[in-house]
Short mmCIF file of C-alpha atoms and ligand atoms in Angstrom, two decimals:
data_model
loop_
_atom_site.label_atom_id
_atom_site.label_comp_id
_atom_site.label_asym_id
_atom_site.label_seq_id
_atom_site.Cartn_x
_atom_site.Cartn_y
_atom_site.Cartn_z
CA MET A 1401 113.38 -185.69 117.63
CA ILE A 1402 111.41 -186.50 120.70
CA VAL A 1403 107.66 -185.32 121.22
CA ALA A 1404 106.36 -186.90 124.24
CA MET A 1405 102.28 -185.59 124.60
CA GLN A 1406 100.36 -184.75 127.63
CA GLU A 1407 99.10 -187.37 129.20
CA LYS A 1408 95.85 -186.07 128.73
CA ALA A 1409 96.27 -185.09 124.83
CA THR A 1410 93.52 -186.48 122.71
CA GLU A 1411 93.09 -188.16 119.97
CA GLU A 1412 92.88 -184.74 117.64
CA GLU A 1413 95.90 -183.14 119.06
CA ILE A 1414 98.21 -185.37 118.94
CA TYR A 1415 97.05 -186.16 115.35
CA ALA A 1416 97.72 -182.66 114.49
CA VAL A 1417 101.15 -182.57 115.50
CA ILE A 1418 102.34 -185.96 113.31
CA GLU A 1419 100.84 -184.02 110.67
CA ALA A 1420 102.48 -181.26 110.78
CA MET A 1421 105.86 -182.73 111.92
CA GLU A 1422 105.32 -185.14 108.23
CA GLU A 1423 104.83 -181.90 106.57
CA ALA A 1424 107.83 -180.73 107.83
CA GLY A 1425 109.23 -184.38 105.96
CA VAL A 1426 109.34 -186.30 108.98
CA ASP A 1427 109.11 -188.95 109.78
CA VAL A 1428 106.75 -190.67 112.48
CA HIS A 1429 106.79 -193.13 114.85
CA ARG A 1430 104.68 -193.36 117.12
CA THR A 1431 104.33 -195.05 121.07
CA THR A 1432 101.26 -195.19 122.43
CA GLY A 1433 101.89 -196.17 126.47
CA THR A 1434 98.99 -196.86 129.14
CA THR A 1435 99.71 -192.88 130.06
CA GLN A 1436 101.88 -191.08 127.29
CA THR A 1437 102.13 -191.37 123.68
CA ILE A 1438 105.40 -190.55 122.24
CA LEU A 1439 106.38 -189.26 118.86
CA ALA A 1440 109.71 -190.45 117.43
CA GLY A 1441 110.63 -187.91 114.79
CA VAL A 1442 113.20 -189.38 112.54
CA GLY A 1443 114.71 -187.96 108.99
CA SER A 1444 116.37 -184.02 108.52
CA THR A 1445 115.64 -182.73 112.08
CA ALA A 1446 118.45 -180.93 111.51
CA SER A 1447 117.50 -177.20 109.65
CA LEU A 1448 114.05 -177.88 111.57
CA ASP A 1449 112.94 -175.31 114.34
CA LEU A 1450 111.51 -178.23 116.69
CA SER A 1451 110.11 -174.95 119.05
CA LYS A 1452 107.22 -174.56 117.60
CA PHE A 1453 106.38 -178.03 117.60
CA GLU A 1454 106.08 -177.22 121.94
CA VAL A 1455 103.30 -174.69 121.26
CA PHE A 1456 101.00 -177.58 119.95
CA PRO A 1457 97.95 -177.78 121.89
CA GLY A 1458 98.59 -182.10 123.98
CA VAL A 1459 102.24 -180.90 123.80
CA LEU A 1460 104.54 -181.83 126.33
CA HIS A 1461 107.91 -181.77 125.63
CA VAL A 1462 109.96 -181.91 122.45
CA HIS A 1463 113.88 -182.89 122.34
CA ARG A 1464 116.21 -183.29 119.75
CA ILE A 1465 118.13 -186.64 119.14
CA SER A 1466 120.51 -185.49 116.30
CA ALA A 1467 122.90 -182.15 116.84
CA PRO A 1468 121.45 -179.45 115.17
CA TYR A 1469 125.39 -179.06 113.27
CA LYS A 1470 127.55 -181.12 111.23
CA LEU A 1471 130.15 -179.65 110.30
CA ALA A 1472 131.15 -179.05 113.09
CA GLY A 1473 130.06 -182.71 115.18
CA ARG A 1474 132.40 -185.35 115.97
CA ALA A 1475 130.67 -187.64 113.27
CA TRP A 1476 132.19 -185.95 110.48
CA ARG A 1477 135.94 -186.66 111.36
CA PRO A 1478 135.58 -189.25 114.42
CA GLU A 1479 139.97 -188.84 114.07
CA GLY A 1480 139.44 -184.97 114.33
CA THR A 1481 140.97 -182.41 113.29
CA VAL A 1482 144.70 -181.20 113.18
CA VAL A 1483 145.28 -177.81 111.50
CA GLU A 1484 148.04 -176.63 110.03
CA PHE A 1485 150.18 -174.23 108.91
CA ALA A 1486 152.47 -172.90 106.28
CA ASN A 1487 155.77 -173.56 108.87
CA GLY A 1488 154.51 -176.86 110.19
CA ALA A 1489 153.21 -175.87 113.52
CA THR A 1490 149.89 -177.64 113.93
CA ILE A 1491 146.92 -177.32 116.12
CA GLY A 1492 145.39 -180.25 117.03
CA GLY A 1493 148.18 -182.87 117.32
CA GLU A 1494 150.05 -184.04 120.12
CA LYS A 1495 151.34 -181.04 120.88
CA VAL A 1496 149.94 -178.86 122.79
CA ALA A 1497 150.54 -174.67 121.23
CA ILE A 1498 151.38 -172.44 122.95
CA ILE A 1499 150.22 -169.08 121.72
CA ALA A 1500 150.37 -165.69 124.00
CA GLY A 1501 151.46 -162.19 123.44
CA PRO A 1502 149.87 -158.95 124.22
CA CYS A 1503 146.05 -158.26 124.92
CA ALA A 1504 146.76 -154.96 122.22
CA ILE A 1505 150.41 -153.86 119.69
CA GLU A 1506 151.44 -150.88 121.32
CA ASN A 1507 155.20 -150.09 120.16
CA ARG A 1508 158.30 -152.25 118.04
CA GLN A 1509 160.26 -152.74 121.00
CA GLN A 1510 157.43 -154.23 123.19
CA ILE A 1511 156.23 -156.91 120.71
CA PHE A 1512 159.60 -157.39 119.68
CA ALA A 1513 161.15 -159.10 123.32
CA ILE A 1514 157.31 -160.75 123.55
CA ALA A 1515 158.62 -162.33 120.29
CA ALA A 1516 162.32 -163.62 122.24
CA CYS A 1517 160.05 -164.22 125.23
CA VAL A 1518 157.79 -166.86 123.72
CA GLN A 1519 159.88 -167.89 120.92
CA GLY A 1520 162.35 -168.99 124.26
CA ALA A 1521 159.83 -170.15 126.08
CA GLY A 1522 158.79 -172.89 123.24
CA GLY A 1523 155.97 -171.45 122.19
CA GLY A 1524 154.95 -171.44 118.54
CA PHE A 1525 152.18 -168.77 117.78
CA LEU A 1526 152.44 -164.59 118.29
CA ARG A 1527 149.57 -163.27 119.54
CA GLY A 1528 148.07 -159.31 119.19
CA GLY A 1529 145.58 -157.54 119.04
CA ALA A 1530 146.01 -154.13 116.66
CA PHE A 1531 141.92 -154.32 115.90
CA LYS A 1532 140.78 -154.22 119.73
CA PRO A 1533 137.04 -154.60 120.66
CA ARG A 1534 137.12 -152.09 123.71
CA SER A 1535 134.00 -151.96 126.31
CA SER A 1536 134.46 -148.01 126.25
CA PRO A 1537 134.99 -146.48 123.37
CA TYR A 1538 137.70 -143.98 125.29
CA SER A 1539 140.25 -146.28 125.76
CA PHE A 1540 143.06 -147.86 123.79
CA GLN A 1541 141.54 -149.16 120.08
CA GLY A 1542 145.10 -150.31 118.58
CA LEU A 1543 147.42 -149.71 116.29
CA GLY A 1544 145.72 -151.62 113.03
CA ILE A 1545 147.80 -152.30 110.12
CA ALA A 1546 150.82 -150.77 111.53
CA GLY A 1547 150.42 -152.32 114.40
CA LEU A 1548 150.37 -156.10 112.29
CA GLU A 1549 153.36 -154.98 110.62
CA LEU A 1550 154.86 -155.05 113.02
CA MET A 1551 154.51 -158.17 114.73
CA ARG A 1552 154.72 -159.67 111.36
CA GLU A 1553 158.26 -158.85 111.41
CA ALA A 1554 158.64 -159.21 114.87
CA ALA A 1555 157.73 -162.88 114.29
CA ASP A 1556 159.95 -163.26 111.62
CA ALA A 1557 162.26 -162.84 113.13
CA HIS A 1558 161.79 -165.03 115.87
CA GLY A 1559 160.01 -167.94 113.97
CA LEU A 1560 156.91 -167.86 114.70
CA LEU A 1561 153.23 -167.19 113.31
CA THR A 1562 151.16 -164.29 113.44
CA VAL A 1563 147.03 -164.72 115.06
CA SER A 1564 145.07 -160.76 115.67
CA GLU A 1565 141.25 -160.58 115.89
CA VAL A 1566 139.48 -159.75 112.57
CA MET A 1567 136.52 -157.29 113.90
CA GLU A 1568 134.81 -157.13 110.12
CA ILE A 1569 134.61 -157.88 107.04
CA ALA A 1570 136.88 -154.73 105.94
CA GLN A 1571 139.83 -155.64 107.63
CA ILE A 1572 140.32 -159.33 106.32
CA GLU A 1573 142.03 -158.60 102.77
CA ALA A 1574 144.28 -155.66 104.80
CA MET A 1575 145.13 -158.69 108.01
CA LEU A 1576 145.79 -160.95 105.04
CA PRO A 1577 149.77 -160.47 104.47
CA TYR A 1578 150.22 -159.94 108.53
CA VAL A 1579 148.46 -162.57 110.15
CA ASP A 1580 148.58 -166.82 109.88
CA CYS A 1581 145.70 -166.71 111.77
CA PHE A 1582 142.36 -165.28 112.18
CA GLN A 1583 141.53 -164.21 115.65
CA VAL A 1584 136.92 -163.82 116.52
CA GLY A 1585 136.65 -162.43 120.04
CA ALA A 1586 133.70 -163.45 122.07
CA ARG A 1587 132.15 -160.32 120.63
CA ASN A 1588 131.68 -161.27 117.21
CA MET A 1589 131.31 -165.27 117.87
CA GLN A 1590 127.53 -164.60 116.18
CA ASN A 1591 128.26 -162.11 113.91
CA PHE A 1592 127.14 -164.55 110.75
CA ASN A 1593 128.34 -162.60 107.83
CA LEU A 1594 131.86 -162.20 109.41
CA LEU A 1595 131.66 -166.07 109.95
CA ARG A 1596 130.49 -166.30 105.75
CA GLU A 1597 132.84 -163.98 105.46
CA LEU A 1598 136.42 -165.75 106.61
CA GLY A 1599 134.32 -169.85 105.44
CA GLN A 1600 135.85 -167.99 102.29
CA VAL A 1601 139.26 -168.03 103.27
CA ARG A 1602 141.74 -170.19 103.67
CA LYS A 1603 143.84 -169.15 106.68
CA PRO A 1604 142.91 -171.06 110.12
CA ILE A 1605 140.58 -168.98 112.21
CA LEU A 1606 140.50 -169.17 115.90
CA LEU A 1607 136.58 -168.76 116.88
CA LYS A 1608 136.21 -167.39 120.17
CA ARG A 1609 132.72 -168.79 122.60
CA GLY A 1610 130.93 -165.41 123.14
CA ILE A 1611 130.36 -163.76 126.70
CA ALA A 1612 126.69 -164.90 126.58
CA ALA A 1613 126.61 -168.42 124.09
CA THR A 1614 126.54 -172.28 124.87
CA ILE A 1615 128.93 -174.44 123.93
CA GLU A 1616 125.88 -175.47 121.20
CA GLU A 1617 125.82 -172.19 119.71
CA LEU A 1618 129.66 -171.81 119.25
CA LEU A 1619 130.25 -174.98 117.48
CA LEU A 1620 126.20 -173.86 115.49
CA SER A 1621 128.87 -170.16 114.78
CA SER A 1622 131.80 -172.46 113.76
CA GLU A 1623 129.64 -174.40 111.10
CA TYR A 1624 129.21 -170.47 109.34
CA ILE A 1625 132.71 -170.78 109.09
CA LEU A 1626 133.29 -174.70 107.63
CA SER A 1627 130.26 -174.52 105.59
CA GLY A 1628 131.99 -172.17 103.12
CA GLY A 1629 135.29 -174.90 102.85
CA ASN A 1630 137.08 -173.33 105.35
CA TYR A 1631 138.00 -176.19 107.79
CA ASP A 1632 140.85 -174.90 109.74
CA VAL A 1633 138.28 -173.50 112.90
CA ILE A 1634 140.10 -173.79 116.19
CA LEU A 1635 137.82 -172.70 119.12
CA CYS A 1636 137.90 -171.11 122.32
CA GLU A 1637 137.25 -171.64 125.62
CA ARG A 1638 137.41 -167.90 127.54
CA GLY A 1639 135.09 -167.68 130.00
CA ILE A 1640 131.39 -167.07 129.89
CA ARG A 1641 129.19 -164.31 131.40
CA THR A 1642 127.66 -166.25 135.14
CA TYR A 1643 126.37 -164.65 138.39
CA GLU A 1644 130.46 -165.45 140.01
CA THR A 1645 131.94 -161.39 139.88
CA ALA A 1646 134.96 -162.89 141.26
CA THR A 1647 136.51 -163.75 138.99
CA ARG A 1648 136.18 -161.45 135.02
CA ASN A 1649 134.43 -164.67 133.30
CA THR A 1650 133.38 -167.89 135.20
CA MET A 1651 136.27 -170.44 132.80
CA ASP A 1652 134.64 -173.08 131.43
CA ILE A 1653 136.86 -175.47 132.32
CA ALA A 1654 134.50 -178.16 131.48
CA ALA A 1655 133.40 -176.61 128.05
CA ILE A 1656 136.80 -178.89 127.11
CA PRO A 1657 136.33 -182.14 126.87
CA VAL A 1658 132.59 -181.43 125.95
CA VAL A 1659 133.39 -179.91 122.85
CA LYS A 1660 136.38 -182.57 122.60
CA LYS A 1661 132.95 -185.60 122.33
CA LEU A 1662 130.90 -183.03 120.15
CA SER A 1663 133.19 -182.05 117.84
CA HIS A 1664 136.68 -183.09 115.63
CA LEU A 1665 137.81 -179.47 115.83
CA PRO A 1666 140.72 -178.76 118.27
CA ILE A 1667 140.02 -176.58 121.25
CA VAL A 1668 142.36 -173.49 122.71
CA ALA A 1669 142.03 -172.33 126.33
CA ASP A 1670 142.92 -168.73 127.00
CA PRO A 1671 142.76 -168.32 131.13
CA SER A 1672 143.46 -164.86 130.68
CA HIS A 1673 139.93 -163.57 129.67
CA GLY A 1674 138.53 -166.92 131.56
CA THR A 1675 139.71 -165.25 134.60
CA GLY A 1676 140.78 -161.43 134.62
CA ARG A 1677 143.41 -161.56 137.01
CA ARG A 1678 146.91 -162.32 136.85
CA ASP A 1679 147.18 -164.85 139.89
CA MET A 1680 144.81 -166.95 138.83
CA VAL A 1681 146.09 -167.36 134.87
CA PRO A 1682 148.56 -170.74 135.58
CA ALA A 1683 145.98 -172.00 137.99
CA MET A 1684 143.72 -172.02 134.53
CA ALA A 1685 146.50 -172.94 132.42
CA LYS A 1686 147.31 -176.63 134.31
CA ALA A 1687 143.82 -177.28 134.68
CA ALA A 1688 143.23 -176.95 130.79
CA VAL A 1689 146.43 -179.30 129.50
CA ALA A 1690 145.23 -181.47 132.47
CA ALA A 1691 141.15 -181.55 130.69
CA GLY A 1692 143.00 -182.40 126.96
CA ALA A 1693 143.08 -178.16 126.13
CA ASP A 1694 145.23 -178.29 122.46
CA ALA A 1695 146.26 -175.02 123.01
CA LEU A 1696 146.63 -172.01 125.75
CA LEU A 1697 146.19 -168.63 124.33
CA ILE A 1698 148.22 -165.92 126.91
CA GLU A 1699 148.45 -163.20 127.44
CA ILE A 1700 152.18 -162.19 128.40
CA HIS A 1701 154.43 -158.40 128.13
CA PRO A 1702 157.47 -157.52 129.84
CA ASN A 1703 155.69 -154.54 131.89
CA ALA A 1704 152.60 -156.59 132.27
CA ASP A 1705 151.56 -154.19 135.07
CA LYS A 1706 151.61 -151.59 132.58
CA ALA A 1707 149.54 -152.85 129.24
CA ALA A 1708 147.56 -151.00 127.47
CA SER A 1709 145.08 -153.26 127.95
CA ASP A 1710 143.65 -156.25 130.64
CA ALA A 1711 147.17 -155.70 132.53
CA ALA A 1712 145.20 -157.39 135.11
CA GLN A 1713 145.19 -160.80 134.01
CA THR A 1714 148.14 -160.11 131.16
CA LEU A 1715 151.31 -162.07 132.64
CA PHE A 1716 154.87 -161.04 133.35
CA HIS A 1717 157.56 -162.75 131.28
CA ASP A 1718 158.72 -164.84 133.93
CA GLN A 1719 156.27 -165.65 135.67
CA PHE A 1720 155.12 -166.85 132.10
CA GLU A 1721 158.67 -169.08 131.31
CA LYS A 1722 157.37 -170.72 134.53
CA LEU A 1723 153.99 -171.27 134.03
CA VAL A 1724 155.50 -172.96 130.57
CA GLU A 1725 157.92 -175.31 132.56
CA GLU A 1726 155.28 -176.27 134.85
CA LEU A 1727 152.93 -176.97 131.58
CA ARG A 1728 155.37 -179.82 130.10
CA ALA A 1729 155.26 -182.07 133.14
CA ILE A 1730 150.78 -181.72 133.22
CA ALA A 1731 151.45 -182.09 129.42
CA ALA A 1732 153.34 -185.76 129.82
CA ALA A 1733 151.03 -186.75 132.97
CA VAL A 1734 148.11 -186.75 129.94
CA GLY A 1735 150.10 -188.40 126.81
CA ARG A 1736 150.22 -184.50 125.40
CA THR A 1737 153.81 -183.22 124.48
CA LEU A 1738 154.31 -179.27 125.25
C1 PEP O 1083 141.60 -160.77 123.34
O1 PEP O 1083 141.87 -161.60 122.64
O2 PEP O 1083 142.59 -159.54 123.83
C2 PEP O 1083 140.02 -160.72 123.55
C3 PEP O 1083 139.39 -159.40 123.19
O3 PEP O 1083 139.05 -161.37 123.86
P1 PEP O 1083 137.81 -161.58 124.06
O4 PEP O 1083 137.49 -161.68 122.39
O5 PEP O 1083 137.86 -163.02 124.19
O6 PEP O 1083 137.26 -160.96 125.40
MN1 MN O 1084 142.89 -159.18 125.86
#
């Protein structure tokens, strides 16, 4: 940590800060310039609340120079994490994974048609919501376990792995037989009790970025899962809320290279929620692969405009198939396969 003192800071003020830093277990190295004193703190500052130093009289700025997360940091696994699934599929390796499916599982016919489409396009993961976090309590809330049973059957019939959102701790055990990967939705990114519990699970977790979360907060949330011993965490950029209203969310493509630099965890891009608009999903999917995304999460449905949830951002099957073909060229251009 670095504490920059104000030019007019007195010796007493400087000394009070040094004392507080030392009390917090930090070694202090002082540099006195012609106009300003700088205090460099060395030691384990990850668990320190640095803002408490900011309010000391005479302090100008306090900066963190080491990341507040440890296990999620790139330094912990410089070579990068490749999440491996039971059937040999991976996320985080050379191959860009395709995770596709309906926002919500609606019925047998729908999920089987979608599974056939995902398999036909060369995708490896069928994703469908059974417990849906809807903004309105009057909107379709999902089929629950009955929906997961249908998705499991459809996935097995087509050699696919399954991904579905878990909304609360009580659902974890019941979902285990049906899902190969648990999704934590944007609204639950900071449900720390749920994250801790998922740290005990031995299945991969796809952790979506919160609606208004910083990248650092996303990485700190992943740390809750990693610190429980579950190292198979896949991060997901799904757009954040900004002042822009032209798209449902603002797809933060830059988050992909930022995460790659800061963390070893694979990152998935979700251009469906990232834009909220079917006509913009292909462009953002291509941009995400070009930017280094390890997988794409795309909402598809045979009758996309009649989907029970997120219809406007859902691709028709032919649009999805065309997109996957186009993505192969982008992946090859950045040294990946698809
Ligand atoms: C979803 O994936 O369908 C979903 C609800 O996403 P998010 O949590 O990103 O809003
Ligand atoms: Mn959705």
